[in-house]
Amino acid sequence: MNVHVSSDQLGIRDIEQPKRRGIRFTLNGVLWVLQALFGFFFAGSGFGKVLMYDAALYAAAPQAVAWYAAVSQPLIVFIGICEVLGGVGLILPAMAKVKPVLTPLAAAGLTLTMILAAAFHIVRGEYALVPANLVLGGAAAFITAGRWRLRPVAPGNITTARMVGSFAVLIGIVLLTFVPTWYTMTNAQF
């Protein structure tokens, strides 16, 4: 351990403490963690709704998710597409630094989606589902504020490393969310 001791002309000693190593929480780091977690969550959740384009899945879905019976098939698929695009939009534009302003816009769109979902569940009397909408919407709103004003991502040049990283994230989303969701929904008995 290196400790630096210095004294000024009056003889007062100043001891500089060594820099601590470990986990350092920064706003930028917290935003990246939230973007990754909620990006994968929304992409996976949305993909499950996109799969409702299949009439057989749509017919069986209300047994697993009651509110599906109150919403038309095209609307469920549209909500799913919005969630998939929003989830991908939370990660890729900021990561690739290509049009990073799309990240807070994607988060704002997901915030609006969750506000509308909470209102829908309140109207239907499904109060148990509202806290999840509020948590998801609150996280998306935090990302919106964080990436819009507090810690925006500056646009950058397209590099091979950024493109490879973005491609790896897309592969991760497909393998970790789309494939399990597709498998579960097409092979599970409701």
PDB file of C-alpha atoms in Angstrom:
ATOM      1  CA  MET A   1       0.000   0.000   0.000  1.00  0.00           C
ATOM      2  CA  ASN A   2       1.464   3.306  -1.030  1.00  0.00           C
ATOM      3  CA  VAL A   3       0.720   6.248   1.214  1.00  0.00           C
ATOM      4  CA  HIS A   4       2.012   9.652   0.198  1.00  0.00           C
ATOM      5  CA  VAL A   5       2.963  12.029   3.004  1.00  0.00           C
ATOM      6  CA  SER A   6       3.778  15.647   2.315  1.00  0.00           C
ATOM      7  CA  SER A   7       4.303  18.655   4.482  1.00  0.00           C
ATOM      8  CA  ASP A   8       3.892  22.288   3.641  1.00  0.00           C
ATOM      9  CA  GLN A   9       6.110  25.162   4.762  1.00  0.00           C
ATOM     10  CA  LEU A  10       4.363  25.450   8.139  1.00  0.00           C
ATOM     11  CA  GLY A  11       5.093  21.831   8.971  1.00  0.00           C
ATOM     12  CA  ILE A  12       1.530  20.650   8.672  1.00  0.00           C
ATOM     13  CA  ARG A  13       1.458  17.131   7.429  1.00  0.00           C
ATOM     14  CA  ASP A  14      -0.999  16.040   4.807  1.00  0.00           C
ATOM     15  CA  ILE A  15      -1.512  12.314   4.342  1.00  0.00           C
ATOM     16  CA  GLU A  16      -3.114  11.289   1.097  1.00  0.00           C
ATOM     17  CA  GLN A  17      -5.107   8.118   1.409  1.00  0.00           C
ATOM     18  CA  PRO A  18      -4.690   5.485  -1.264  1.00  0.00           C
ATOM     19  CA  LYS A  19      -7.482   5.331  -3.789  1.00  0.00           C
ATOM     20  CA  ARG A  20      -9.991   2.646  -2.960  1.00  0.00           C
ATOM     21  CA  ARG A  21     -10.626  -0.004  -5.492  1.00  0.00           C
ATOM     22  CA  GLY A  22     -13.901  -1.720  -5.949  1.00  0.00           C
ATOM     23  CA  ILE A  23     -17.287  -1.045  -7.374  1.00  0.00           C
ATOM     24  CA  ARG A  24     -17.970   2.598  -8.029  1.00  0.00           C
ATOM     25  CA  PHE A  25     -21.540   3.559  -8.777  1.00  0.00           C
ATOM     26  CA  THR A  26     -21.969   6.329 -11.297  1.00  0.00           C
ATOM     27  CA  LEU A  27     -25.095   7.618 -12.968  1.00  0.00           C
ATOM     28  CA  ASN A  28     -23.780   6.482 -16.325  1.00  0.00           C
ATOM     29  CA  GLY A  29     -23.150   2.976 -14.974  1.00  0.00           C
ATOM     30  CA  VAL A  30     -26.594   2.758 -13.388  1.00  0.00           C
ATOM     31  CA  LEU A  31     -28.187   3.914 -16.635  1.00  0.00           C
ATOM     32  CA  TRP A  32     -26.310   1.268 -18.639  1.00  0.00           C
ATOM     33  CA  VAL A  33     -27.372  -1.485 -16.229  1.00  0.00           C
ATOM     34  CA  LEU A  34     -31.002  -0.361 -16.399  1.00  0.00           C
ATOM     35  CA  GLN A  35     -30.858  -0.049 -20.181  1.00  0.00           C
ATOM     36  CA  ALA A  36     -29.518  -3.596 -20.510  1.00  0.00           C
ATOM     37  CA  LEU A  37     -31.922  -5.173 -18.010  1.00  0.00           C
ATOM     38  CA  PHE A  38     -35.033  -3.430 -19.220  1.00  0.00           C
ATOM     39  CA  GLY A  39     -33.977  -3.635 -22.862  1.00  0.00           C
ATOM     40  CA  PHE A  40     -33.807  -7.417 -22.643  1.00  0.00           C
ATOM     41  CA  PHE A  41     -37.015  -7.543 -20.581  1.00  0.00           C
ATOM     42  CA  PHE A  42     -39.076  -5.423 -22.962  1.00  0.00           C
ATOM     43  CA  ALA A  43     -37.689  -7.185 -26.037  1.00  0.00           C
ATOM     44  CA  GLY A  44     -38.614 -10.591 -24.606  1.00  0.00           C
ATOM     45  CA  SER A  45     -42.000  -9.523 -23.301  1.00  0.00           C
ATOM     46  CA  GLY A  46     -42.827  -7.811 -26.563  1.00  0.00           C
ATOM     47  CA  PHE A  47     -41.779 -10.828 -28.606  1.00  0.00           C
ATOM     48  CA  GLY A  48     -44.272 -12.934 -26.665  1.00  0.00           C
ATOM     49  CA  LYS A  49     -47.001 -10.526 -27.752  1.00  0.00           C
ATOM     50  CA  VAL A  50     -45.752 -10.513 -31.353  1.00  0.00           C
ATOM     51  CA  LEU A  51     -46.213 -14.292 -31.398  1.00  0.00           C
ATOM     52  CA  MET A  52     -49.930 -13.685 -30.856  1.00  0.00           C
ATOM     53  CA  TYR A  53     -50.192 -13.193 -34.641  1.00  0.00           C
ATOM     54  CA  ASP A  54     -50.719 -16.975 -34.683  1.00  0.00           C
ATOM     55  CA  ALA A  55     -54.464 -17.588 -34.289  1.00  0.00           C
ATOM     56  CA  ALA A  56     -53.936 -20.766 -32.270  1.00  0.00           C
ATOM     57  CA  LEU A  57     -51.655 -19.013 -29.779  1.00  0.00           C
ATOM     58  CA  TYR A  58     -54.045 -16.073 -29.551  1.00  0.00           C
ATOM     59  CA  ALA A  59     -56.986 -18.410 -28.878  1.00  0.00           C
ATOM     60  CA  ALA A  60     -55.130 -20.176 -26.050  1.00  0.00           C
ATOM     61  CA  ALA A  61     -53.517 -17.048 -24.555  1.00  0.00           C
ATOM     62  CA  PRO A  62     -56.423 -15.817 -22.365  1.00  0.00           C
ATOM     63  CA  GLN A  63     -56.042 -18.967 -20.257  1.00  0.00           C
ATOM     64  CA  ALA A  64     -52.556 -17.793 -19.273  1.00  0.00           C
ATOM     65  CA  VAL A  65     -53.023 -13.992 -19.403  1.00  0.00           C
ATOM     66  CA  ALA A  66     -56.578 -12.890 -18.666  1.00  0.00           C
ATOM     67  CA  TRP A  67     -56.371  -9.386 -20.165  1.00  0.00           C
ATOM     68  CA  TYR A  68     -55.582 -10.791 -23.630  1.00  0.00           C
ATOM     69  CA  ALA A  69     -59.288 -11.650 -23.944  1.00  0.00           C
ATOM     70  CA  ALA A  70     -60.166  -7.937 -23.725  1.00  0.00           C
ATOM     71  CA  VAL A  71     -57.764  -6.805 -26.463  1.00  0.00           C
ATOM     72  CA  SER A  72     -57.911  -7.505 -30.170  1.00  0.00           C
ATOM     73  CA  GLN A  73     -55.248  -9.670 -31.763  1.00  0.00           C
ATOM     74  CA  PRO A  74     -53.816  -6.868 -33.965  1.00  0.00           C
ATOM     75  CA  LEU A  75     -53.515  -4.540 -30.957  1.00  0.00           C
ATOM     76  CA  ILE A  76     -51.612  -7.148 -28.939  1.00  0.00           C
ATOM     77  CA  VAL A  77     -49.220  -7.697 -31.851  1.00  0.00           C
ATOM     78  CA  PHE A  78     -48.791  -3.911 -32.265  1.00  0.00           C
ATOM     79  CA  ILE A  79     -48.002  -3.509 -28.546  1.00  0.00           C
ATOM     80  CA  GLY A  80     -45.496  -6.341 -28.871  1.00  0.00           C
ATOM     81  CA  ILE A  81     -43.768  -4.723 -31.848  1.00  0.00           C
ATOM     82  CA  CYS A  82     -43.539  -1.438 -29.927  1.00  0.00           C
ATOM     83  CA  GLU A  83     -42.036  -3.218 -26.904  1.00  0.00           C
ATOM     84  CA  VAL A  84     -39.497  -5.139 -29.003  1.00  0.00           C
ATOM     85  CA  LEU A  85     -38.386  -1.979 -30.805  1.00  0.00           C
ATOM     86  CA  GLY A  86     -38.325  -0.044 -27.524  1.00  0.00           C
ATOM     87  CA  GLY A  87     -36.254  -2.740 -25.807  1.00  0.00           C
ATOM     88  CA  VAL A  88     -33.729  -2.843 -28.637  1.00  0.00           C
ATOM     89  CA  GLY A  89     -33.792   0.974 -28.752  1.00  0.00           C
ATOM     90  CA  LEU A  90     -32.774   1.166 -25.093  1.00  0.00           C
ATOM     91  CA  ILE A  91     -29.477  -0.525 -25.900  1.00  0.00           C
ATOM     92  CA  LEU A  92     -28.302  -0.369 -29.496  1.00  0.00           C
ATOM     93  CA  PRO A  93     -28.354   3.338 -30.463  1.00  0.00           C
ATOM     94  CA  ALA A  94     -26.398   4.324 -27.352  1.00  0.00           C
ATOM     95  CA  MET A  95     -24.040   1.369 -27.628  1.00  0.00           C
ATOM     96  CA  ALA A  96     -23.255   1.905 -31.301  1.00  0.00           C
ATOM     97  CA  LYS A  97     -23.294   5.706 -30.821  1.00  0.00           C
ATOM     98  CA  VAL A  98     -25.312   5.930 -34.020  1.00  0.00           C
ATOM     99  CA  LYS A  99     -28.262   8.263 -33.425  1.00  0.00           C
ATOM    100  CA  PRO A 100     -28.009   7.848 -29.609  1.00  0.00           C
ATOM    101  CA  VAL A 101     -30.888  10.309 -29.214  1.00  0.00           C
ATOM    102  CA  LEU A 102     -33.111   7.335 -30.107  1.00  0.00           C
ATOM    103  CA  THR A 103     -32.367   5.754 -26.704  1.00  0.00           C
ATOM    104  CA  PRO A 104     -34.235   8.342 -24.580  1.00  0.00           C
ATOM    105  CA  LEU A 105     -36.997   8.412 -27.215  1.00  0.00           C
ATOM    106  CA  ALA A 106     -37.360   4.627 -26.956  1.00  0.00           C
ATOM    107  CA  ALA A 107     -37.462   4.944 -23.151  1.00  0.00           C
ATOM    108  CA  ALA A 108     -40.115   7.680 -23.403  1.00  0.00           C
ATOM    109  CA  GLY A 109     -42.207   5.456 -25.669  1.00  0.00           C
ATOM    110  CA  LEU A 110     -41.947   2.587 -23.186  1.00  0.00           C
ATOM    111  CA  THR A 111     -42.897   4.950 -20.357  1.00  0.00           C
ATOM    112  CA  LEU A 112     -46.030   5.935 -22.252  1.00  0.00           C
ATOM    113  CA  THR A 113     -46.797   2.278 -22.955  1.00  0.00           C
ATOM    114  CA  MET A 114     -46.591   1.446 -19.249  1.00  0.00           C
ATOM    115  CA  ILE A 115     -48.760   4.438 -18.272  1.00  0.00           C
ATOM    116  CA  LEU A 116     -51.410   3.282 -20.727  1.00  0.00           C
ATOM    117  CA  ALA A 117     -51.082  -0.302 -19.494  1.00  0.00           C
ATOM    118  CA  ALA A 118     -51.552   0.826 -15.874  1.00  0.00           C
ATOM    119  CA  ALA A 119     -54.646   2.831 -16.829  1.00  0.00           C
ATOM    120  CA  PHE A 120     -56.019  -0.174 -18.756  1.00  0.00           C
ATOM    121  CA  HIS A 121     -55.545  -2.467 -15.757  1.00  0.00           C
ATOM    122  CA  ILE A 122     -57.093   0.072 -13.355  1.00  0.00           C
ATOM    123  CA  VAL A 123     -60.177   0.375 -15.576  1.00  0.00           C
ATOM    124  CA  ARG A 124     -60.475  -3.431 -15.664  1.00  0.00           C
ATOM    125  CA  GLY A 125     -60.005  -3.685 -11.885  1.00  0.00           C
ATOM    126  CA  GLU A 126     -56.752  -5.661 -12.247  1.00  0.00           C
ATOM    127  CA  TYR A 127     -55.006  -3.777  -9.460  1.00  0.00           C
ATOM    128  CA  ALA A 128     -52.425  -6.504  -8.860  1.00  0.00           C
ATOM    129  CA  LEU A 129     -50.851  -5.766 -12.271  1.00  0.00           C
ATOM    130  CA  VAL A 130     -50.509  -1.999 -11.760  1.00  0.00           C
ATOM    131  CA  PRO A 131     -47.368  -2.039  -9.527  1.00  0.00           C
ATOM    132  CA  ALA A 132     -45.400  -3.877 -12.217  1.00  0.00           C
ATOM    133  CA  ASN A 133     -46.478  -1.267 -14.778  1.00  0.00           C
ATOM    134  CA  LEU A 134     -45.422   1.522 -12.419  1.00  0.00           C
ATOM    135  CA  VAL A 135     -41.988  -0.023 -11.761  1.00  0.00           C
ATOM    136  CA  LEU A 136     -41.369  -0.647 -15.472  1.00  0.00           C
ATOM    137  CA  GLY A 137     -42.655   2.804 -16.424  1.00  0.00           C
ATOM    138  CA  GLY A 138     -40.642   4.453 -13.651  1.00  0.00           C
ATOM    139  CA  ALA A 139     -37.437   2.768 -14.787  1.00  0.00           C
ATOM    140  CA  ALA A 140     -38.118   3.784 -18.385  1.00  0.00           C
ATOM    141  CA  ALA A 141     -38.814   7.370 -17.257  1.00  0.00           C
ATOM    142  CA  PHE A 142     -35.533   7.387 -15.298  1.00  0.00           C
ATOM    143  CA  ILE A 143     -33.672   6.229 -18.410  1.00  0.00           C
ATOM    144  CA  THR A 144     -35.443   8.917 -20.434  1.00  0.00           C
ATOM    145  CA  ALA A 145     -34.362  11.678 -18.050  1.00  0.00           C
ATOM    146  CA  GLY A 146     -30.895  10.249 -17.614  1.00  0.00           C
ATOM    147  CA  ARG A 147     -30.100   9.867 -21.287  1.00  0.00           C
ATOM    148  CA  TRP A 148     -31.897  13.001 -22.441  1.00  0.00           C
ATOM    149  CA  ARG A 149     -30.425  15.567 -20.039  1.00  0.00           C
ATOM    150  CA  LEU A 150     -28.258  14.158 -17.263  1.00  0.00           C
ATOM    151  CA  ARG A 151     -25.868  11.757 -19.055  1.00  0.00           C
ATOM    152  CA  PRO A 152     -26.591  11.809 -22.792  1.00  0.00           C
ATOM    153  CA  VAL A 153     -24.513   9.623 -25.065  1.00  0.00           C
ATOM    154  CA  ALA A 154     -22.584  11.625 -27.641  1.00  0.00           C
ATOM    155  CA  PRO A 155     -22.768  10.442 -31.234  1.00  0.00           C
ATOM    156  CA  GLY A 156     -19.616   8.837 -32.514  1.00  0.00           C
ATOM    157  CA  ASN A 157     -18.084   7.343 -35.581  1.00  0.00           C
ATOM    158  CA  ILE A 158     -19.122   3.925 -36.722  1.00  0.00           C
ATOM    159  CA  THR A 159     -16.354   1.520 -35.807  1.00  0.00           C
ATOM    160  CA  THR A 160     -15.928  -2.181 -36.333  1.00  0.00           C
ATOM    161  CA  ALA A 161     -15.817  -2.796 -32.576  1.00  0.00           C
ATOM    162  CA  ARG A 162     -19.117  -0.984 -32.007  1.00  0.00           C
ATOM    163  CA  MET A 163     -20.790  -2.854 -34.848  1.00  0.00           C
ATOM    164  CA  VAL A 164     -19.511  -6.217 -33.608  1.00  0.00           C
ATOM    165  CA  GLY A 165     -20.683  -5.361 -30.086  1.00  0.00           C
ATOM    166  CA  SER A 166     -24.106  -4.310 -31.364  1.00  0.00           C
ATOM    167  CA  PHE A 167     -24.387  -7.495 -33.403  1.00  0.00           C
ATOM    168  CA  ALA A 168     -23.431  -9.509 -30.308  1.00  0.00           C
ATOM    169  CA  VAL A 169     -26.185  -7.760 -28.311  1.00  0.00           C
ATOM    170  CA  LEU A 170     -28.726  -8.575 -31.024  1.00  0.00           C
ATOM    171  CA  ILE A 171     -27.623 -12.220 -30.993  1.00  0.00           C
ATOM    172  CA  GLY A 172     -27.901 -12.166 -27.189  1.00  0.00           C
ATOM    173  CA  ILE A 173     -31.432 -10.783 -27.342  1.00  0.00           C
ATOM    174  CA  VAL A 174     -32.420 -13.462 -29.838  1.00  0.00           C
ATOM    175  CA  LEU A 175     -30.820 -16.326 -27.891  1.00  0.00           C
ATOM    176  CA  LEU A 176     -31.723 -15.188 -24.374  1.00  0.00           C
ATOM    177  CA  THR A 177     -35.217 -13.830 -24.934  1.00  0.00           C
ATOM    178  CA  PHE A 178     -36.710 -14.642 -28.325  1.00  0.00           C
ATOM    179  CA  VAL A 179     -35.784 -18.331 -28.530  1.00  0.00           C
ATOM    180  CA  PRO A 180     -36.930 -19.256 -24.980  1.00  0.00           C
ATOM    181  CA  THR A 181     -40.128 -17.223 -25.394  1.00  0.00           C
ATOM    182  CA  TRP A 182     -40.897 -18.839 -28.741  1.00  0.00           C
ATOM    183  CA  TYR A 183     -40.131 -22.335 -27.401  1.00  0.00           C
ATOM    184  CA  THR A 184     -42.242 -21.874 -24.278  1.00  0.00           C
ATOM    185  CA  MET A 185     -45.214 -20.444 -26.124  1.00  0.00           C
ATOM    186  CA  THR A 186     -45.222 -23.011 -28.919  1.00  0.00           C
ATOM    187  CA  ASN A 187     -44.576 -26.081 -26.749  1.00  0.00           C
ATOM    188  CA  ALA A 188     -46.296 -25.316 -23.442  1.00  0.00           C
ATOM    189  CA  GLN A 189     -49.780 -26.456 -22.615  1.00  0.00           C
ATOM    190  CA  PHE A 190     -51.796 -23.627 -21.062  1.00  0.00           C
TER     191      PHE A 190
END
